[in-house]
Amino acid sequence: MRRVVFNRNFSVAVVVSNGKRSARWYSEKLGFESSVQGHWVTVWPKGAAWKIHLCQQRKGKLEPGNTGISFYAKDVEGTVKELKKRGVKFETDFTKSEWGSLAMLKDPDGNDIWINEDAP
């Protein structure tokens, strides 16, 4: 069987109601880089080898849900404090448990974004 090889870059698609508006939110609130090339709108943390593709809903009602987006941070509590200064509201504030620290916020379309403690 022939081996399949993928390159290292990838993106995760997240359905949003307005790609450009969502890109602005990710840039202003989370400090992400962004690129808008027609309908192809992407955002990513500076230096990351991956991107989030903000797929604009074409028609019908957008149904937000648990997208399972998780970002790791070395200092979850400090990250939450900084994001609050930028006006980000948290659904689950900074929480520390026996397995690590976490927090959860929502993007403008109600998609869940988790911030988890980066494993040492």
Tab-separated table of C-alpha atoms in Angstrom:
chain	number	residue	atom	x	y	z
A	1	MET	CA	0.000	0.000	0.000
A	2	ARG	CA	1.305	3.411	-0.944
A	3	ARG	CA	1.890	5.873	1.893
A	4	VAL	CA	-0.236	9.024	1.980
A	5	VAL	CA	1.627	12.193	2.926
A	6	PHE	CA	-0.031	15.407	4.085
A	7	ASN	CA	1.833	18.656	4.598
A	8	ARG	CA	1.907	20.260	8.038
A	9	ASN	CA	-0.417	23.214	7.438
A	10	PHE	CA	-4.104	22.765	8.108
A	11	SER	CA	-7.272	24.650	8.893
A	12	VAL	CA	-10.389	23.942	10.901
A	13	ALA	CA	-13.708	25.171	9.498
A	14	VAL	CA	-16.091	27.035	11.810
A	15	VAL	CA	-19.490	28.181	10.512
A	16	VAL	CA	-20.191	31.870	11.192
A	17	SER	CA	-22.895	34.326	10.137
A	18	ASN	CA	-20.435	36.943	8.818
A	19	GLY	CA	-16.846	35.984	7.997
A	20	LYS	CA	-15.381	39.484	7.920
A	21	ARG	CA	-17.073	40.493	11.185
A	22	SER	CA	-15.877	37.309	12.873
A	23	ALA	CA	-12.323	37.859	11.583
A	24	ARG	CA	-12.385	41.345	13.099
A	25	TRP	CA	-13.517	39.887	16.456
A	26	TYR	CA	-10.777	37.226	16.470
A	27	SER	CA	-8.191	39.902	15.601
A	28	GLU	CA	-9.373	42.581	18.045
A	29	LYS	CA	-10.290	40.358	20.985
A	30	LEU	CA	-7.897	37.410	20.705
A	31	GLY	CA	-5.030	39.147	18.884
A	32	PHE	CA	-5.114	36.759	15.896
A	33	GLU	CA	-3.742	37.453	12.435
A	34	SER	CA	-6.334	37.367	9.635
A	35	SER	CA	-6.627	37.031	5.880
A	36	VAL	CA	-9.650	37.735	3.678
A	37	GLN	CA	-9.438	36.460	0.104
A	38	GLY	CA	-12.943	36.626	-1.316
A	39	HIS	CA	-15.075	34.121	0.586
A	40	TRP	CA	-11.971	32.426	2.075
A	41	VAL	CA	-11.559	34.085	5.494
A	42	THR	CA	-8.973	32.692	7.911
A	43	VAL	CA	-7.635	33.630	11.350
A	44	TRP	CA	-4.736	32.239	13.382
A	45	PRO	CA	-2.506	32.997	16.357
A	46	LYS	CA	0.728	34.663	15.243
A	47	GLY	CA	3.332	32.021	14.419
A	48	ALA	CA	0.839	29.120	14.352
A	49	ALA	CA	1.118	26.379	11.719
A	50	TRP	CA	-2.693	26.129	11.489
A	51	LYS	CA	-5.654	28.385	10.734
A	52	ILE	CA	-9.370	28.639	11.445
A	53	HIS	CA	-11.415	28.965	8.253
A	54	LEU	CA	-14.439	31.144	9.059
A	55	CYS	CA	-17.084	29.640	6.752
A	56	GLN	CA	-19.930	32.066	6.230
A	57	GLN	CA	-23.409	30.515	6.444
A	58	ARG	CA	-24.966	30.840	2.989
A	59	LYS	CA	-28.650	30.657	3.892
A	60	GLY	CA	-30.937	29.601	6.697
A	61	LYS	CA	-30.559	30.117	10.410
A	62	LEU	CA	-27.155	29.595	11.965
A	63	GLU	CA	-27.252	26.959	14.684
A	64	PRO	CA	-24.352	27.491	17.101
A	65	GLY	CA	-23.050	24.522	18.978
A	66	ASN	CA	-20.112	23.028	20.749
A	67	THR	CA	-17.465	23.320	18.065
A	68	GLY	CA	-14.790	21.859	20.296
A	69	ILE	CA	-12.256	24.617	19.607
A	70	SER	CA	-9.558	24.489	22.277
A	71	PHE	CA	-6.475	26.640	22.675
A	72	TYR	CA	-3.659	25.890	25.077
A	73	ALA	CA	-2.114	28.618	27.219
A	74	LYS	CA	0.757	28.398	29.693
A	75	ASP	CA	-1.048	30.855	31.998
A	76	VAL	CA	-4.822	30.421	31.681
A	77	GLU	CA	-5.602	32.842	34.509
A	78	GLY	CA	-3.384	35.573	33.024
A	79	THR	CA	-4.835	34.971	29.556
A	80	VAL	CA	-8.389	35.304	30.905
A	81	LYS	CA	-7.494	38.581	32.665
A	82	GLU	CA	-5.982	40.007	29.462
A	83	LEU	CA	-8.953	38.947	27.319
A	84	LYS	CA	-11.386	40.504	29.811
A	85	LYS	CA	-9.514	43.806	29.398
A	86	ARG	CA	-10.295	43.491	25.669
A	87	GLY	CA	-13.994	43.084	26.403
A	88	VAL	CA	-14.233	39.309	26.053
A	89	LYS	CA	-17.031	37.804	28.165
A	90	PHE	CA	-16.598	34.297	29.564
A	91	GLU	CA	-19.266	31.603	29.862
A	92	THR	CA	-16.998	29.663	32.218
A	93	ASP	CA	-14.598	31.908	34.100
A	94	PHE	CA	-11.112	30.784	35.090
A	95	THR	CA	-11.475	27.451	36.855
A	96	LYS	CA	-8.758	25.350	38.435
A	97	SER	CA	-9.324	21.632	38.920
A	98	GLU	CA	-7.180	18.629	39.812
A	99	TRP	CA	-6.440	18.013	36.121
A	100	GLY	CA	-5.658	21.602	35.114
A	101	SER	CA	-6.994	25.090	34.536
A	102	LEU	CA	-9.587	26.148	31.966
A	103	ALA	CA	-12.008	28.845	30.858
A	104	MET	CA	-14.628	29.039	28.096
A	105	LEU	CA	-15.857	31.935	25.968
A	106	LYS	CA	-18.027	32.250	22.875
A	107	ASP	CA	-17.304	33.921	19.559
A	108	PRO	CA	-19.893	36.345	18.067
A	109	ASP	CA	-21.867	33.400	16.610
A	110	GLY	CA	-22.029	31.397	19.838
A	111	ASN	CA	-19.259	28.896	19.032
A	112	ASP	CA	-17.570	27.586	22.191
A	113	ILE	CA	-13.863	28.356	22.562
A	114	TRP	CA	-12.015	26.661	25.410
A	115	ILE	CA	-8.723	27.856	26.877
A	116	ASN	CA	-6.934	24.984	28.575
A	117	GLU	CA	-3.743	24.708	30.553
A	118	ASP	CA	-0.802	23.687	28.395
A	119	ALA	CA	0.620	20.457	29.758
A	120	PRO	CA	4.139	20.912	31.181
